[in-house]
């Protein structure tokens, strides 16, 4: 899906084209997904799970944030197309949910502080997702490392 969306745009990728490109039959596709939006939601969740949840316990949370922002920068064309050409999947909310899962898994002291600041953290993670989207759509995007540092600083103020 990602390569097709990067090449043609989300609007120009149909289930029929996806099936043709992947060799999947229509009944098989609909056994797993309702439509291309459902596939997109799954793809985004799967990617964020790989980057965030699957690295909890292996990488420091700051590196996980960096990897997350790098993903969106490295695949800018795909995510930009998805944001511009569809409005069913809230990308900022998806990012926020996965970042909150990571925050919930922080060591005990940080997790306790995070729970006390849950409302702030929800706003902060939504804001991080929105910053990624804004940067995707910007004619003059900021280097993703700057956004990473801003997000890390904001989280450190809230959870450390």
mmCIF file of N, CA and C in Angstrom, residues 63-138:
data_model
loop_
_atom_site.group_PDB
_atom_site.id
_atom_site.type_symbol
_atom_site.label_atom_id
_atom_site.label_comp_id
_atom_site.label_asym_id
_atom_site.label_seq_id
_atom_site.Cartn_x
_atom_site.Cartn_y
_atom_site.Cartn_z
ATOM 1 N N UNK A 63 15.065 7.516 22.333
ATOM 2 C CA UNK A 63 15.389 6.936 21.020
ATOM 3 C C UNK A 63 14.120 6.486 20.290
ATOM 4 N N UNK A 64 13.152 5.985 21.047
ATOM 5 C CA UNK A 64 11.883 5.573 20.430
ATOM 6 C C UNK A 64 11.182 6.791 19.822
ATOM 7 N N UNK A 65 11.237 7.907 20.517
ATOM 8 C CA UNK A 65 10.633 9.128 19.967
ATOM 9 C C UNK A 65 11.365 9.537 18.694
ATOM 10 N N UNK A 66 12.671 9.463 18.722
ATOM 11 C CA UNK A 66 13.447 9.810 17.540
ATOM 12 C C UNK A 66 13.094 8.899 16.363
ATOM 13 N N UNK A 67 12.988 7.602 16.609
ATOM 14 C CA UNK A 67 12.608 6.657 15.548
ATOM 15 C C UNK A 67 11.215 6.960 14.998
ATOM 16 N N UNK A 68 10.315 7.332 15.882
ATOM 17 C CA UNK A 68 8.941 7.646 15.465
ATOM 18 C C UNK A 68 8.939 8.839 14.518
ATOM 19 N N UNK A 69 9.609 9.911 14.910
ATOM 20 C CA UNK A 69 9.662 11.097 14.067
ATOM 21 C C UNK A 69 10.411 10.802 12.761
ATOM 22 N N UNK A 70 11.464 9.989 12.845
ATOM 23 C CA UNK A 70 12.212 9.624 11.644
ATOM 24 C C UNK A 70 11.320 8.888 10.648
ATOM 25 N N UNK A 71 10.460 7.985 11.146
ATOM 26 C CA UNK A 71 9.532 7.249 10.278
ATOM 27 C C UNK A 71 8.719 8.205 9.415
ATOM 28 N N UNK A 72 8.177 9.239 10.040
ATOM 29 C CA UNK A 72 7.336 10.176 9.284
ATOM 30 C C UNK A 72 8.150 11.035 8.335
ATOM 31 N N UNK A 73 9.368 11.345 8.705
ATOM 32 C CA UNK A 73 10.236 12.113 7.825
ATOM 33 C C UNK A 73 10.694 11.258 6.645
ATOM 34 N N UNK A 74 11.079 10.014 6.924
ATOM 35 C CA UNK A 74 11.585 9.120 5.876
ATOM 36 C C UNK A 74 10.506 8.749 4.858
ATOM 37 N N UNK A 75 9.257 8.699 5.303
ATOM 38 C CA UNK A 75 8.145 8.338 4.410
ATOM 39 C C UNK A 75 7.170 9.500 4.271
ATOM 40 N N UNK A 76 7.750 10.674 4.207
ATOM 41 C CA UNK A 76 6.985 11.931 4.126
ATOM 42 C C UNK A 76 5.917 11.910 3.033
ATOM 43 N N UNK A 77 6.269 11.449 1.864
ATOM 44 C CA UNK A 77 5.324 11.490 0.732
ATOM 45 C C UNK A 77 4.086 10.630 1.022
ATOM 46 N N UNK A 78 4.299 9.443 1.566
ATOM 47 C CA UNK A 78 3.182 8.557 1.901
ATOM 48 C C UNK A 78 2.258 9.207 2.930
ATOM 49 N N UNK A 79 2.825 9.653 4.045
ATOM 50 C CA UNK A 79 1.994 10.218 5.116
ATOM 51 C C UNK A 79 1.343 11.530 4.696
ATOM 52 N N UNK A 80 2.055 12.333 3.928
ATOM 53 C CA UNK A 80 1.476 13.591 3.439
ATOM 54 C C UNK A 80 0.260 13.307 2.566
ATOM 55 N N UNK A 81 0.402 12.338 1.648
ATOM 56 C CA UNK A 81 -0.742 11.947 0.811
ATOM 57 C C UNK A 81 -1.911 11.474 1.668
ATOM 58 N N UNK A 82 -1.611 10.684 2.672
ATOM 59 C CA UNK A 82 -2.674 10.152 3.535
ATOM 60 C C UNK A 82 -3.396 11.261 4.283
ATOM 61 N N UNK A 83 -2.657 12.241 4.762
ATOM 62 C CA UNK A 83 -3.270 13.346 5.498
ATOM 63 C C UNK A 83 -4.078 14.235 4.560
ATOM 64 N N UNK A 84 -3.541 14.518 3.390
ATOM 65 C CA UNK A 84 -4.203 15.429 2.470
ATOM 66 C C UNK A 84 -5.410 14.808 1.771
ATOM 67 N N UNK A 85 -5.365 13.511 1.512
ATOM 68 C CA UNK A 85 -6.364 12.907 0.641
ATOM 69 C C UNK A 85 -7.423 12.078 1.347
ATOM 70 N N UNK A 86 -7.358 11.978 2.654
ATOM 71 C CA UNK A 86 -8.401 11.257 3.371
ATOM 72 C C UNK A 86 -8.578 11.900 4.741
ATOM 73 N N UNK A 87 -9.794 11.773 5.279
ATOM 74 C CA UNK A 87 -10.089 12.402 6.572
ATOM 75 C C UNK A 87 -10.747 11.437 7.541
ATOM 76 N N UNK A 88 -10.724 10.162 7.212
ATOM 77 C CA UNK A 88 -11.331 9.163 8.088
ATOM 78 C C UNK A 88 -10.377 8.702 9.184
ATOM 79 N N UNK A 89 -9.095 8.694 8.886
ATOM 80 C CA UNK A 89 -8.087 8.240 9.839
ATOM 81 C C UNK A 89 -7.407 9.477 10.420
ATOM 82 N N UNK A 90 -7.494 9.630 11.747
ATOM 83 C CA UNK A 90 -6.881 10.762 12.439
ATOM 84 C C UNK A 90 -5.456 10.373 12.822
ATOM 85 N N UNK A 91 -4.518 10.791 12.001
ATOM 86 C CA UNK A 91 -3.124 10.407 12.194
ATOM 87 C C UNK A 91 -2.560 10.933 13.510
ATOM 88 N N UNK A 92 -2.898 12.160 13.876
ATOM 89 C CA UNK A 92 -2.406 12.722 15.146
ATOM 90 C C UNK A 92 -2.891 11.885 16.320
ATOM 91 N N UNK A 93 -4.135 11.451 16.278
ATOM 92 C CA UNK A 93 -4.675 10.618 17.363
ATOM 93 C C UNK A 93 -3.971 9.269 17.408
ATOM 94 N N UNK A 94 -3.685 8.683 16.256
ATOM 95 C CA UNK A 94 -2.969 7.399 16.212
ATOM 96 C C UNK A 94 -1.581 7.546 16.840
ATOM 97 N N UNK A 95 -0.875 8.597 16.472
ATOM 98 C CA UNK A 95 0.450 8.838 17.042
ATOM 99 C C UNK A 95 0.332 9.005 18.554
ATOM 100 N N UNK A 96 -0.627 9.793 18.985
ATOM 101 C CA UNK A 96 -0.831 10.060 20.411
ATOM 102 C C UNK A 96 -1.081 8.781 21.199
ATOM 103 N N UNK A 97 -1.931 7.927 20.697
ATOM 104 C CA UNK A 97 -2.259 6.669 21.386
ATOM 105 C C UNK A 97 -1.002 5.828 21.598
ATOM 106 N N UNK A 98 -0.193 5.706 20.566
ATOM 107 C CA UNK A 98 1.011 4.876 20.673
ATOM 108 C C UNK A 98 2.059 5.511 21.587
ATOM 109 N N UNK A 99 2.196 6.817 21.532
ATOM 110 C CA UNK A 99 3.130 7.478 22.449
ATOM 111 C C UNK A 99 2.673 7.325 23.900
ATOM 112 N N UNK A 100 1.366 7.385 24.127
ATOM 113 C CA UNK A 100 0.854 7.202 25.486
ATOM 114 C C UNK A 100 1.113 5.780 25.992
ATOM 115 N N UNK A 101 1.038 4.806 25.117
ATOM 116 C CA UNK A 101 1.365 3.425 25.505
ATOM 117 C C UNK A 101 2.820 3.356 25.961
ATOM 118 N N UNK A 102 3.703 4.024 25.229
ATOM 119 C CA UNK A 102 5.116 4.045 25.618
ATOM 120 C C UNK A 102 5.283 4.715 26.985
ATOM 121 N N UNK A 103 4.638 5.830 27.185
ATOM 122 C CA UNK A 103 4.754 6.568 28.445
ATOM 123 C C UNK A 103 4.248 5.713 29.607
ATOM 124 N N UNK A 104 3.186 4.962 29.383
ATOM 125 C CA UNK A 104 2.641 4.088 30.430
ATOM 126 C C UNK A 104 3.628 3.001 30.842
ATOM 127 N N UNK A 105 4.603 2.692 29.994
ATOM 128 C CA UNK A 105 5.567 1.630 30.277
ATOM 129 C C UNK A 105 6.886 2.149 30.858
ATOM 130 N N UNK A 106 6.938 3.429 31.171
ATOM 131 C CA UNK A 106 8.164 3.997 31.729
ATOM 132 C C UNK A 106 8.456 3.401 33.102
ATOM 133 N N UNK A 107 9.698 3.491 33.560
ATOM 134 C CA UNK A 107 10.031 3.001 34.909
ATOM 135 C C UNK A 107 9.114 3.619 35.968
ATOM 136 N N UNK A 108 8.976 2.937 37.106
ATOM 137 C CA UNK A 108 7.991 3.252 38.145
ATOM 138 C C UNK A 108 7.908 4.729 38.511
ATOM 139 N N UNK A 109 9.035 5.364 38.816
ATOM 140 C CA UNK A 109 9.013 6.764 39.237
ATOM 141 C C UNK A 109 8.450 7.662 38.140
ATOM 142 N N UNK A 110 8.922 7.449 36.916
ATOM 143 C CA UNK A 110 8.433 8.257 35.797
ATOM 144 C C UNK A 110 6.976 7.941 35.501
ATOM 145 N N UNK A 111 6.588 6.676 35.603
ATOM 146 C CA UNK A 111 5.205 6.278 35.332
ATOM 147 C C UNK A 111 4.264 6.917 36.346
ATOM 148 N N UNK A 112 4.681 6.973 37.621
ATOM 149 C CA UNK A 112 3.853 7.599 38.651
ATOM 150 C C UNK A 112 3.656 9.074 38.344
ATOM 151 N N UNK A 113 4.742 9.740 37.976
ATOM 152 C CA UNK A 113 4.658 11.155 37.599
ATOM 153 C C UNK A 113 3.774 11.311 36.367
ATOM 154 N N UNK A 114 3.918 10.417 35.408
ATOM 155 C CA UNK A 114 3.113 10.480 34.186
ATOM 156 C C UNK A 114 1.627 10.338 34.504
ATOM 157 N N UNK A 115 1.285 9.428 35.402
ATOM 158 C CA UNK A 115 -0.131 9.232 35.760
ATOM 159 C C UNK A 115 -0.707 10.473 36.423
ATOM 160 N N UNK A 116 0.107 11.167 37.220
ATOM 161 C CA UNK A 116 -0.343 12.402 37.864
ATOM 162 C C UNK A 116 -0.586 13.496 36.829
ATOM 163 N N UNK A 117 0.138 13.418 35.739
ATOM 164 C CA UNK A 117 0.051 14.433 34.688
ATOM 165 C C UNK A 117 -0.636 13.896 33.430
ATOM 166 N N UNK A 118 -1.549 12.969 33.593
ATOM 167 C CA UNK A 118 -2.165 12.289 32.444
ATOM 168 C C UNK A 118 -2.807 13.254 31.454
ATOM 169 N N UNK A 119 -3.507 14.255 31.943
ATOM 170 C CA UNK A 119 -4.165 15.205 31.036
ATOM 171 C C UNK A 119 -3.131 15.991 30.228
ATOM 172 N N UNK A 120 -2.049 16.408 30.895
ATOM 173 C CA UNK A 120 -0.986 17.112 30.188
ATOM 174 C C UNK A 120 -0.343 16.215 29.143
ATOM 175 N N UNK A 121 -0.127 14.965 29.521
ATOM 176 C CA UNK A 121 0.519 14.035 28.593
ATOM 177 C C UNK A 121 -0.355 13.755 27.375
ATOM 178 N N UNK A 122 -1.650 13.678 27.589
ATOM 179 C CA UNK A 122 -2.534 13.472 26.444
ATOM 180 C C UNK A 122 -2.441 14.663 25.494
ATOM 181 N N UNK A 123 -2.472 15.862 26.040
ATOM 182 C CA UNK A 123 -2.333 17.050 25.199
ATOM 183 C C UNK A 123 -0.963 17.097 24.526
ATOM 184 N N UNK A 124 0.061 16.732 25.279
ATOM 185 C CA UNK A 124 1.417 16.751 24.735
ATOM 186 C C UNK A 124 1.578 15.744 23.597
ATOM 187 N N UNK A 125 1.051 14.533 23.779
ATOM 188 C CA UNK A 125 1.184 13.529 22.713
ATOM 189 C C UNK A 125 0.336 13.899 21.494
ATOM 190 N N UNK A 126 -0.845 14.470 21.725
ATOM 191 C CA UNK A 126 -1.645 14.957 20.589
ATOM 192 C C UNK A 126 -0.922 16.094 19.874
ATOM 193 N N UNK A 127 -0.311 16.964 20.674
ATOM 194 C CA UNK A 127 0.455 18.063 20.084
ATOM 195 C C UNK A 127 1.651 17.558 19.286
ATOM 196 N N UNK A 128 2.285 16.502 19.773
ATOM 197 C CA UNK A 128 3.407 15.909 19.036
ATOM 198 C C UNK A 128 2.927 15.362 17.702
ATOM 199 N N UNK A 129 1.795 14.671 17.719
ATOM 200 C CA UNK A 129 1.225 14.155 16.475
ATOM 201 C C UNK A 129 0.875 15.282 15.522
ATOM 202 N N UNK A 130 0.305 16.357 16.065
ATOM 203 C CA UNK A 130 -0.051 17.509 15.247
ATOM 204 C C UNK A 130 1.192 18.188 14.685
ATOM 205 N N UNK A 131 2.274 18.226 15.464
ATOM 206 C CA UNK A 131 3.531 18.816 14.982
ATOM 207 C C UNK A 131 4.083 18.016 13.805
ATOM 208 N N UNK A 132 3.977 16.696 13.893
ATOM 209 C CA UNK A 132 4.423 15.845 12.786
ATOM 210 C C UNK A 132 3.610 16.153 11.538
ATOM 211 N N UNK A 133 2.290 16.227 11.684
ATOM 212 C CA UNK A 133 1.419 16.494 10.533
ATOM 213 C C UNK A 133 1.698 17.877 9.953
ATOM 214 N N UNK A 134 1.810 18.861 10.816
ATOM 215 C CA UNK A 134 2.112 20.223 10.350
ATOM 216 C C UNK A 134 3.415 20.227 9.552
ATOM 217 N N UNK A 135 4.409 19.519 10.050
ATOM 218 C CA UNK A 135 5.698 19.461 9.367
ATOM 219 C C UNK A 135 5.584 18.734 8.019
ATOM 220 N N UNK A 136 4.740 17.704 7.967
ATOM 221 C CA UNK A 136 4.529 16.997 6.701
ATOM 222 C C UNK A 136 3.937 17.925 5.644
ATOM 223 N N UNK A 137 3.036 18.790 6.070
ATOM 224 C CA UNK A 137 2.302 19.648 5.137
ATOM 225 C C UNK A 137 3.011 20.963 4.832
ATOM 226 N N UNK A 138 4.028 21.269 5.596
ATOM 227 C CA UNK A 138 4.730 22.543 5.451
ATOM 228 C C UNK A 138 5.551 22.593 4.167
#
